Coordinates of C-alpha atoms and ligand atoms in Angstrom, one line a residue:
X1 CA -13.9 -8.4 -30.1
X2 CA -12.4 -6.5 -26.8
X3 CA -9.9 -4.5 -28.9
X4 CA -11.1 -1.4 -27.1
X5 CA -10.3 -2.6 -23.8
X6 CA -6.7 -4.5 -24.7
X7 CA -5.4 -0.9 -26.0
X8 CA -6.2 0.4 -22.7
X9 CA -4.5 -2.6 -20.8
X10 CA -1.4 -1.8 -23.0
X11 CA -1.6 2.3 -23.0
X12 CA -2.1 2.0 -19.2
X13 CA 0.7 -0.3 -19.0
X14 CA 3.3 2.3 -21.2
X15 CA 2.3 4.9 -19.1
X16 CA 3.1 3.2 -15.8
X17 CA 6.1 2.3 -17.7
X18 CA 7.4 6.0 -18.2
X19 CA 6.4 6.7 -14.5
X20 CA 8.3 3.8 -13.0
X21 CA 10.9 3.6 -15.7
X22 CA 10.1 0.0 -14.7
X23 CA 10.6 -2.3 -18.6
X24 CA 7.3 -4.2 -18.7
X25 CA 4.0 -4.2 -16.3
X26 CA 1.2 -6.7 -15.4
X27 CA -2.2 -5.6 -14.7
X28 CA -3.4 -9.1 -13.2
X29 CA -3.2 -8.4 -9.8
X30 CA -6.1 -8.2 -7.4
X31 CA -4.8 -5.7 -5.1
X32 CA -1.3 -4.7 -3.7
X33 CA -0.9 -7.4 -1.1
X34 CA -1.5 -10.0 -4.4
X35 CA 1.1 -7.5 -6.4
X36 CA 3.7 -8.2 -4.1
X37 CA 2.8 -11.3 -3.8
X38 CA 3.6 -12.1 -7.6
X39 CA 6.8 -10.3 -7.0
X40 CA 7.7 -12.8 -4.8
X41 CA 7.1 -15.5 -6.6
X42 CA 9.1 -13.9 -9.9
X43 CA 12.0 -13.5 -6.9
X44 CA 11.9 -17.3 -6.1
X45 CA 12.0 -18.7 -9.9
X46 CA 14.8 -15.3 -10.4
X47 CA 16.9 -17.4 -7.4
X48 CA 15.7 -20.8 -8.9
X49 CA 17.1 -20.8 -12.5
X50 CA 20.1 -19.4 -11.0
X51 CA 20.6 -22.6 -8.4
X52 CA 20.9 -20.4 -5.5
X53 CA 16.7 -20.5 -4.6
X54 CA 18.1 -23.4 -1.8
X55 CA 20.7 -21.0 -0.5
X56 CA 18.9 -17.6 -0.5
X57 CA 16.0 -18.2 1.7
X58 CA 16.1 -14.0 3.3
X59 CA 14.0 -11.4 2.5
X60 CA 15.4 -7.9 3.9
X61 CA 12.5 -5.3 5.2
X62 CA 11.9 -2.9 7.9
X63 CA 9.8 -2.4 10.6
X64 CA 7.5 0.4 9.0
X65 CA 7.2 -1.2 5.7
X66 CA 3.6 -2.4 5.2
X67 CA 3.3 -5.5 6.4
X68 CA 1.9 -7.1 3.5
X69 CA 5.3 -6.7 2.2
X70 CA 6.4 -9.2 5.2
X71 CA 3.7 -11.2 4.5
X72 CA 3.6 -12.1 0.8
X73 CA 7.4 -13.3 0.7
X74 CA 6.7 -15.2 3.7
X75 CA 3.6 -17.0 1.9
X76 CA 6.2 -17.1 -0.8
X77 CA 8.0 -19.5 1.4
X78 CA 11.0 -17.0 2.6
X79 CA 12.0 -15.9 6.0
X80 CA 11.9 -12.3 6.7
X81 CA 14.6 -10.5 8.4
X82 CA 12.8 -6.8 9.7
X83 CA 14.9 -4.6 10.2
X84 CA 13.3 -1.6 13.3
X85 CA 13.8 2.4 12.7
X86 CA 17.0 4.5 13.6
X87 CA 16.1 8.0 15.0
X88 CA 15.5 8.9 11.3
X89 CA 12.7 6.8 11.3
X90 CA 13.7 4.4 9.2
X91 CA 16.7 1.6 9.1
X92 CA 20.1 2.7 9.6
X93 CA 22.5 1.8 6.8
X94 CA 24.6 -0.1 9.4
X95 CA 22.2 -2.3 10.2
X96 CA 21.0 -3.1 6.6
X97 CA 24.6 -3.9 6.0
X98 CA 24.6 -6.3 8.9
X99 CA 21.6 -8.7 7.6
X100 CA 23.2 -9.3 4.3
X101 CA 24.6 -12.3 3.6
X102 CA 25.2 -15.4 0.8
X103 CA 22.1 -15.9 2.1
X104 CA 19.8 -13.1 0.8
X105 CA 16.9 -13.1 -1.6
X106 CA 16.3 -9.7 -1.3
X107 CA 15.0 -7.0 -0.4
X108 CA 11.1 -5.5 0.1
X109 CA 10.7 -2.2 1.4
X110 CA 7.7 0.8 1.2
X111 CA 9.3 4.6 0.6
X112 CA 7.8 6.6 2.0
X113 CA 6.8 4.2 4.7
X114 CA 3.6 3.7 6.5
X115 CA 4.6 6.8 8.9
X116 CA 5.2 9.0 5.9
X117 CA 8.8 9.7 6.5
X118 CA 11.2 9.3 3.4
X119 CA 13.9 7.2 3.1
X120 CA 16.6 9.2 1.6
X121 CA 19.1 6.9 1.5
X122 CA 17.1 4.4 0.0
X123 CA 19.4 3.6 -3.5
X124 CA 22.1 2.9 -0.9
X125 CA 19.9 0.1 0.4
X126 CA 19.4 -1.2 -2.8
X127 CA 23.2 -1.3 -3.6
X128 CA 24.0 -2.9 -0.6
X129 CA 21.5 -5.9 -1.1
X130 CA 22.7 -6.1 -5.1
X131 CA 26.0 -6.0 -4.2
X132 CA 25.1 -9.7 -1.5
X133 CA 23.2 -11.2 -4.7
X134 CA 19.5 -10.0 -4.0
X135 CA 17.0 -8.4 -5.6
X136 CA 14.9 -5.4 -4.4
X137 CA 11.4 -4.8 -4.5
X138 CA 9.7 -1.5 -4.1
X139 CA 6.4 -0.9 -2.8
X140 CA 5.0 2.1 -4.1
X141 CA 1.3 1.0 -3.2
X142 CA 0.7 5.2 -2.7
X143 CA 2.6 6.7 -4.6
X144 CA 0.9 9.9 -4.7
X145 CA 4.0 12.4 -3.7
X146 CA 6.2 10.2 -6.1
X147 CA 4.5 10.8 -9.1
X148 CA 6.6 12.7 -11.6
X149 CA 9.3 13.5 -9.1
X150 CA 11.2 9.9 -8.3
X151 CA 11.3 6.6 -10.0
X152 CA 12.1 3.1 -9.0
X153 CA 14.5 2.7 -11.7
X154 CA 16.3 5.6 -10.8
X155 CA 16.7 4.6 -7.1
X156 CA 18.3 0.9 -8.9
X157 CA 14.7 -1.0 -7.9
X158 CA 14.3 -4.2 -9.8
X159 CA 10.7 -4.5 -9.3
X160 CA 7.5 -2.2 -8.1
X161 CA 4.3 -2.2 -8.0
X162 CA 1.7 0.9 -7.5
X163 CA -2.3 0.6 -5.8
X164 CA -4.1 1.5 -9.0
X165 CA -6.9 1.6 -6.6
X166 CA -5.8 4.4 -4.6
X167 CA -3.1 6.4 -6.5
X168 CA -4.9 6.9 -9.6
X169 CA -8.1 8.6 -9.4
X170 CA -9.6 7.0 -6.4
X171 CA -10.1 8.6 -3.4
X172 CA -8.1 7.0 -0.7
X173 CA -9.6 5.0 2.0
X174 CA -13.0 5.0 0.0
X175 CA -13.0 1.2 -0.7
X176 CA -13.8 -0.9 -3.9
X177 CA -12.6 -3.3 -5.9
X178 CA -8.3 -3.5 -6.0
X179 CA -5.9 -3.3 -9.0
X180 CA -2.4 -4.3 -8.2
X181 CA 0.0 -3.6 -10.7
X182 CA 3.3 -5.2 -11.1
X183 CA 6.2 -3.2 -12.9
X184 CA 9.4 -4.8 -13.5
X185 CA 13.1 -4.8 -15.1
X186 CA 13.5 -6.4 -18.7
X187 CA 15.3 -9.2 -17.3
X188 CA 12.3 -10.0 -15.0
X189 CA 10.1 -9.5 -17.9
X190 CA 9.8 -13.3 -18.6
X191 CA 8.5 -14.7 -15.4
X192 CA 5.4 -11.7 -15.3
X193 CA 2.2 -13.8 -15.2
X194 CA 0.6 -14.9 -18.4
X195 CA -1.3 -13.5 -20.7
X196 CA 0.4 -10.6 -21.3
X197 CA -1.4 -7.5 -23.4
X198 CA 1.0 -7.0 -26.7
X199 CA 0.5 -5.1 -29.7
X200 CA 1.5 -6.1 -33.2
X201 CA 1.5 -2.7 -35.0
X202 CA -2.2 -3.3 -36.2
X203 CA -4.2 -5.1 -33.6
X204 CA -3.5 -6.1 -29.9
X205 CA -3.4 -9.7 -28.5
X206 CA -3.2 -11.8 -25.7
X207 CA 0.5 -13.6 -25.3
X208 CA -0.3 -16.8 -23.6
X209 CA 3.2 -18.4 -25.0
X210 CA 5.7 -17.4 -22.4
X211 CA 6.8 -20.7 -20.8
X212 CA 8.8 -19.3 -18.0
X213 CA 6.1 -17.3 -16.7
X214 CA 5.6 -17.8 -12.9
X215 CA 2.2 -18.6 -14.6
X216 CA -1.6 -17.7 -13.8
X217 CA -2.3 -15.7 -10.3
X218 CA -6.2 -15.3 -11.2
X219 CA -8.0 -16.2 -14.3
X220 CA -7.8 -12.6 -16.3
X221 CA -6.2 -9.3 -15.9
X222 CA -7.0 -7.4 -12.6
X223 CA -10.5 -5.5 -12.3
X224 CA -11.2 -3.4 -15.6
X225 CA -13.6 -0.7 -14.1
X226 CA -10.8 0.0 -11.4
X227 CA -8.4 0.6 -15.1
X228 CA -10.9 2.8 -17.1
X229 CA -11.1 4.9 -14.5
X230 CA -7.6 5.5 -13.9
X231 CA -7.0 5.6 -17.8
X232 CA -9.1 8.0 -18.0
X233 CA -8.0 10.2 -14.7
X234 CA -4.0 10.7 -16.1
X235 CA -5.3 10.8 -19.5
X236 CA -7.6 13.9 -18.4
X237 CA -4.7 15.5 -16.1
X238 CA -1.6 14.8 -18.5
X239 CA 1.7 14.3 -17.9
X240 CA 2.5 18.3 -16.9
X241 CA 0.1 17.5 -13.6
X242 CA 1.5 14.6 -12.6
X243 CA 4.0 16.6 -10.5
X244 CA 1.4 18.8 -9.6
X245 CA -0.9 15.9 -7.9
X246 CA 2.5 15.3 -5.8
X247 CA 2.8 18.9 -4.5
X248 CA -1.1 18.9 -3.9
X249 CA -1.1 15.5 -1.5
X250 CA 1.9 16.8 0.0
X251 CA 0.5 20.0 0.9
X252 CA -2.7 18.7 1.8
X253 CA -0.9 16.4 4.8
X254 CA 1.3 19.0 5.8
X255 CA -2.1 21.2 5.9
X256 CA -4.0 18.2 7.9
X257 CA -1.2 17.7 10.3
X258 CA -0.9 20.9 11.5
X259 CA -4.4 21.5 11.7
X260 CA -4.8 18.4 13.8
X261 CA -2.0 19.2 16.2
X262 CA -3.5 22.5 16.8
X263 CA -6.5 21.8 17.1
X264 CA -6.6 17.7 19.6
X265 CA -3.6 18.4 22.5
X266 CA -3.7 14.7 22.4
X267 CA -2.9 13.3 19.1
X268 CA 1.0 12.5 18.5
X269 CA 3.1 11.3 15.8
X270 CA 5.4 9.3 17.2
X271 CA 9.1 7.7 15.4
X272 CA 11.1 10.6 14.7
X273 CA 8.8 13.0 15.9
X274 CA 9.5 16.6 14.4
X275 CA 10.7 14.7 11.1
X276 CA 8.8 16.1 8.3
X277 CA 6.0 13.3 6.7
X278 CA 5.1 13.2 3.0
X279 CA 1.8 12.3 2.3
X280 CA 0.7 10.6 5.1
X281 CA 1.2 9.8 9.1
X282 CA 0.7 7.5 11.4
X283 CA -0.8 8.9 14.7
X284 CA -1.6 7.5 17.8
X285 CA -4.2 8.1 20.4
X286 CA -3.4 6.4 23.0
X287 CA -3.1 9.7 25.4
X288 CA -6.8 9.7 24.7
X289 CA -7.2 5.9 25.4
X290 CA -6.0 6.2 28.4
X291 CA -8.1 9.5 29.8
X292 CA -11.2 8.4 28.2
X293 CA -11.3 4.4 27.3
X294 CA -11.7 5.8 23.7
X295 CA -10.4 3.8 21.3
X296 CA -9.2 4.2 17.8
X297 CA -11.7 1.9 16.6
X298 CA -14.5 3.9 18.0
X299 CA -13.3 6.9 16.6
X300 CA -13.5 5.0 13.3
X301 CA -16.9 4.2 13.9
X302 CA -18.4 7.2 15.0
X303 CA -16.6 9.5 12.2
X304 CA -18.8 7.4 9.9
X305 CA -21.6 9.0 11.5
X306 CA -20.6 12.2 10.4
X307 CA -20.9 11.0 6.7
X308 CA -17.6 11.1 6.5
X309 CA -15.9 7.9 5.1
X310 CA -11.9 8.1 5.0
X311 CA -10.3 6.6 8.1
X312 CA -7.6 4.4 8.2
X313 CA -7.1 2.2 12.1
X314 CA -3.9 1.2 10.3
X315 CA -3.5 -2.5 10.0
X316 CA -1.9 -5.1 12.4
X317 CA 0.5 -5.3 13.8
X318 CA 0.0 -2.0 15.7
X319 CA 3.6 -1.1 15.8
X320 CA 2.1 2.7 17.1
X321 CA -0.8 2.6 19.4
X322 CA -4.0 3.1 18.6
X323 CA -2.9 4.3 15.5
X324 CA -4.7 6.2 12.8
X325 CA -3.4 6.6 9.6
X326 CA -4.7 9.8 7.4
X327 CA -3.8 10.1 4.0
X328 CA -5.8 12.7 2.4
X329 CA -3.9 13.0 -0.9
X330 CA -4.4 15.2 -4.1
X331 CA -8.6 14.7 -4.0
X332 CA -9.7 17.1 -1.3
X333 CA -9.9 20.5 -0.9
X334 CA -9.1 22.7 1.8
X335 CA -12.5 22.5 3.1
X336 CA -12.9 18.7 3.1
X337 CA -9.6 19.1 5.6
X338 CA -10.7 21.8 7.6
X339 CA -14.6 19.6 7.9
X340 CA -12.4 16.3 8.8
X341 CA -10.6 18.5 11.4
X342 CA -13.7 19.7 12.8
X343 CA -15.3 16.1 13.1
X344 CA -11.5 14.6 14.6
X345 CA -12.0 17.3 17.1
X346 CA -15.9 17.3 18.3
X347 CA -15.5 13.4 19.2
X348 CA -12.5 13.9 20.8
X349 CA -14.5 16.3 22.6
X350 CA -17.5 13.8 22.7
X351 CA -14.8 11.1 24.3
X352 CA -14.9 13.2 27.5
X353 CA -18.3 14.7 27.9
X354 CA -20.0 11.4 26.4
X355 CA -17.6 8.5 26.0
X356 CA -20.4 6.3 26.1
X357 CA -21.7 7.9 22.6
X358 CA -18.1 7.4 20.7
X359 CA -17.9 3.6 22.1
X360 CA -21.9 2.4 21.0
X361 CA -20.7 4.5 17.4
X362 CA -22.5 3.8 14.7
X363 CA -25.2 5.8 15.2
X364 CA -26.4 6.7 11.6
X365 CA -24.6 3.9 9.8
X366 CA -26.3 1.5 7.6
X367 CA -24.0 -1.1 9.3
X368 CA -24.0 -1.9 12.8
X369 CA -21.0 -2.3 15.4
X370 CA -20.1 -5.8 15.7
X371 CA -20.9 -7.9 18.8
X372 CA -17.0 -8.7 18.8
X373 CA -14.3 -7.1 16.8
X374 CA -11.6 -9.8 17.8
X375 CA -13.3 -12.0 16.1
X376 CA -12.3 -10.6 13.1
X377 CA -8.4 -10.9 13.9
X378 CA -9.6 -14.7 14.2
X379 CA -10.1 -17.1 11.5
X380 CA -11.1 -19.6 13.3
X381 CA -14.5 -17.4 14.1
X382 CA -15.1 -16.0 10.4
X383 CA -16.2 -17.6 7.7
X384 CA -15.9 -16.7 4.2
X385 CA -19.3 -18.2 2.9
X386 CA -22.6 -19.5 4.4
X387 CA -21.4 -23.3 4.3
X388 CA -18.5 -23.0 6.1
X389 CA -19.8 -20.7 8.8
X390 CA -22.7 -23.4 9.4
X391 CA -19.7 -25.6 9.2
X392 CA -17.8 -24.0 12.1
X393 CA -20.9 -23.4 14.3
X394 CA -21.4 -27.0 14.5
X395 CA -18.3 -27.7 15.8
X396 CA -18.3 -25.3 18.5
Ligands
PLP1 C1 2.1 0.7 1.2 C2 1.1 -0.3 0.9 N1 1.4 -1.5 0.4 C3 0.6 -2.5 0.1 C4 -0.8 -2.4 0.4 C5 -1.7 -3.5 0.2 O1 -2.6 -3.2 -0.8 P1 -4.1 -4.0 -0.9 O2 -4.8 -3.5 0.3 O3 -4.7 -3.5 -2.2 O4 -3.8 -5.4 -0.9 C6 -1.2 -1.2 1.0 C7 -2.7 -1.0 1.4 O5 -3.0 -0.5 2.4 C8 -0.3 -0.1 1.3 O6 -0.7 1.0 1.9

């Protein structure tokens, strides 16, 4: 009875596969963090059935990689080994040399990484932990300047996995549900979680009989609105544009960038300053922290007052300060950029004349500023659902 929505499981699924050059995909995931949190787990029974799981307890990142890719191993029970930038921006070969050992798991690592910049030399990273017994992992969460022009099998990747919610077809930064999905090598291909989506030359099936699957990691494939639409975005752009949507984020940044720089004296992009980003950078305002008491967070608050929804504070830990992180991708036009310019630069105006107007921001937002942003940073003052915030109230 969902025949309809299995063949677009499995067509999605072959055309990931030609983009990756991965062998075989899952589409369970719930977002990228729980993506590369499902690679982590195929790393630890990859280890396991080969006796070594005791011995190779070291997962290999770096510093700029997003840190969900630190995170989801570590849940994964490994220990993480991060390695910080060269002058390039990114880690030196030395020092990935240096953290190999017997004891290596792999590797995790984001290309272009959270500032943008491009790890060149990345296939010699990935020889360098296969040579030490690991595997390597690569997050391609945004892939949107990778599309048609490099591929993880190309670059010797074992696994990847690609933000179906944000490279195909949905704006980035505009919210909604996630889809994670989870490429990897034939030889990982038995531990992806089950059911997989086959196809037996007349009808397509759930595969539920594949006992050395690291098993369930939610109850049915990931969200199937967040698919359709992405089916239906590279289905309506073909493969010729693919490379196109590359050149058209890359463009757009490069666009934004300068644009930015011109126009706010105070925005930098620090980490191998001068170094050319792809699709995204991480800036920091702290110059206008410190002249104004402005913060990043108010900025991100008060540019929702403009309408205006896409901006990224960039996620903890705050390796820049008072980072922002734009990534405006193939989906807006040169007007969108040169509007988003405009509003970047009337509150940084607004910081000086009026601070007091960028720090109470929202003004026009349905939803309010909270009473206490820490709290959010705190889990022991959030709650997840009505109970257990009544819960925690009556302890405190
Ligand atoms: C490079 C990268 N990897 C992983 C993730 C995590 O994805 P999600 O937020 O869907 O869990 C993100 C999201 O910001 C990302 O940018």
């Amino acid at each position: 009875t969902v025949q309809g929505i299995l063949q677009m499981y499995y067509e999605f699924e072959e055309i990931l596969k030609e983009i990756s050059g991965m062998d075989k995909f899952s589409l369970h995931p719930q977002g990228g963090a729980h993506a590369v949190y499902t690679a982590a787990s195929i790393m630890r029974a990859y280890h396991r059935d080969r006796g070594e799981l005791d011995k190779r307890r070291e997962i290999i990142s770096a510093a700029f990689t997003h840190p969900c890719d630190h995170a989801a191993p570590a849940t994964a029970g490994f220990r993480l080994i991060i390695l910080p930038p060269s002058e390039n921006g990114y880690p030196s070969i030395e020092a990935v040399k240096a953290a190999v050992s017997e004891r290596t798991a792999g590797m995790f690592i984001t290309n272009p990484e959270d500032t943008g910049i491009y790890n060149t030399e990345i296939d010699q990273f990935v020889k360098i932990v296969h040579d030490a017994g690991g595997l390597c992992f690569y997050d391609q969460a945004n892939a949107n300047v990778l599309l048609g022009i490099a591929r993880a099998r190309e670059a010797g990747f074992d696994m990847c996995h690609f933000n179906i919610h944000k490279t195909f077809g949905t704006p980035h930064g505009c919210s909604g549900p996630g889809l994670g999905a989870l490429g990897v090598r034939d030889y990982l291909a038995k531990y992806l979680p089950f059911p997989t989506v086959e196809y037996d030359g007349e009808k397509y099936y759930l595969d539920f009989d594949r006992p050395e699957s690291v098993g369930k990691i939610r109850q049915f494939q990931g969200p199937a609105g967040v698919l359709v639409r992405a089916y239906a975005w590279i289905r309506a752009i073909g493969q010729e544009y693919l490379k196109e949507v590359s050149e058209i984020s890359t463009i757009n940044h490069n666009y934004l960038q300068k644009k930015l720089q011109e126009l706010i004296p105070e925005i930098d992009v620090p980490y191998a300053p001068g170094r050319r980003r792809l699709e995204e950078a991480r800036y920091c305002w702290q110059k206008l922290f410190e002249a104004t008491g402005v913060s990043t967070t108010d900025i991100m608050r008060r540019v929702g007052d403009f309408g205006l929804q896409h901006y990224w504070t960039s996620h903890h830990p705050w390796v820049v300060p008072e980072p922002m992180t734009l990534e405006p991708c193939e989906s807006y036009g040169k007007e969108d950029l040169d509007e988003y310019a405009a509003v970047l630069k009337h509150i940084r105006d607004e910081a000086y004349s009026d601070p007091e107007v960028v720090k109470n921001a929202p003004h026009k937002c349905a939803s309010h500023k909270l009473a206490d942003e820490s709290a959010l940073d705190d889990p022991k003052r959030w709650a997840t659902t009505w109970r257990a915030y009544v819960k925690k109230r009556g302890r405190t």
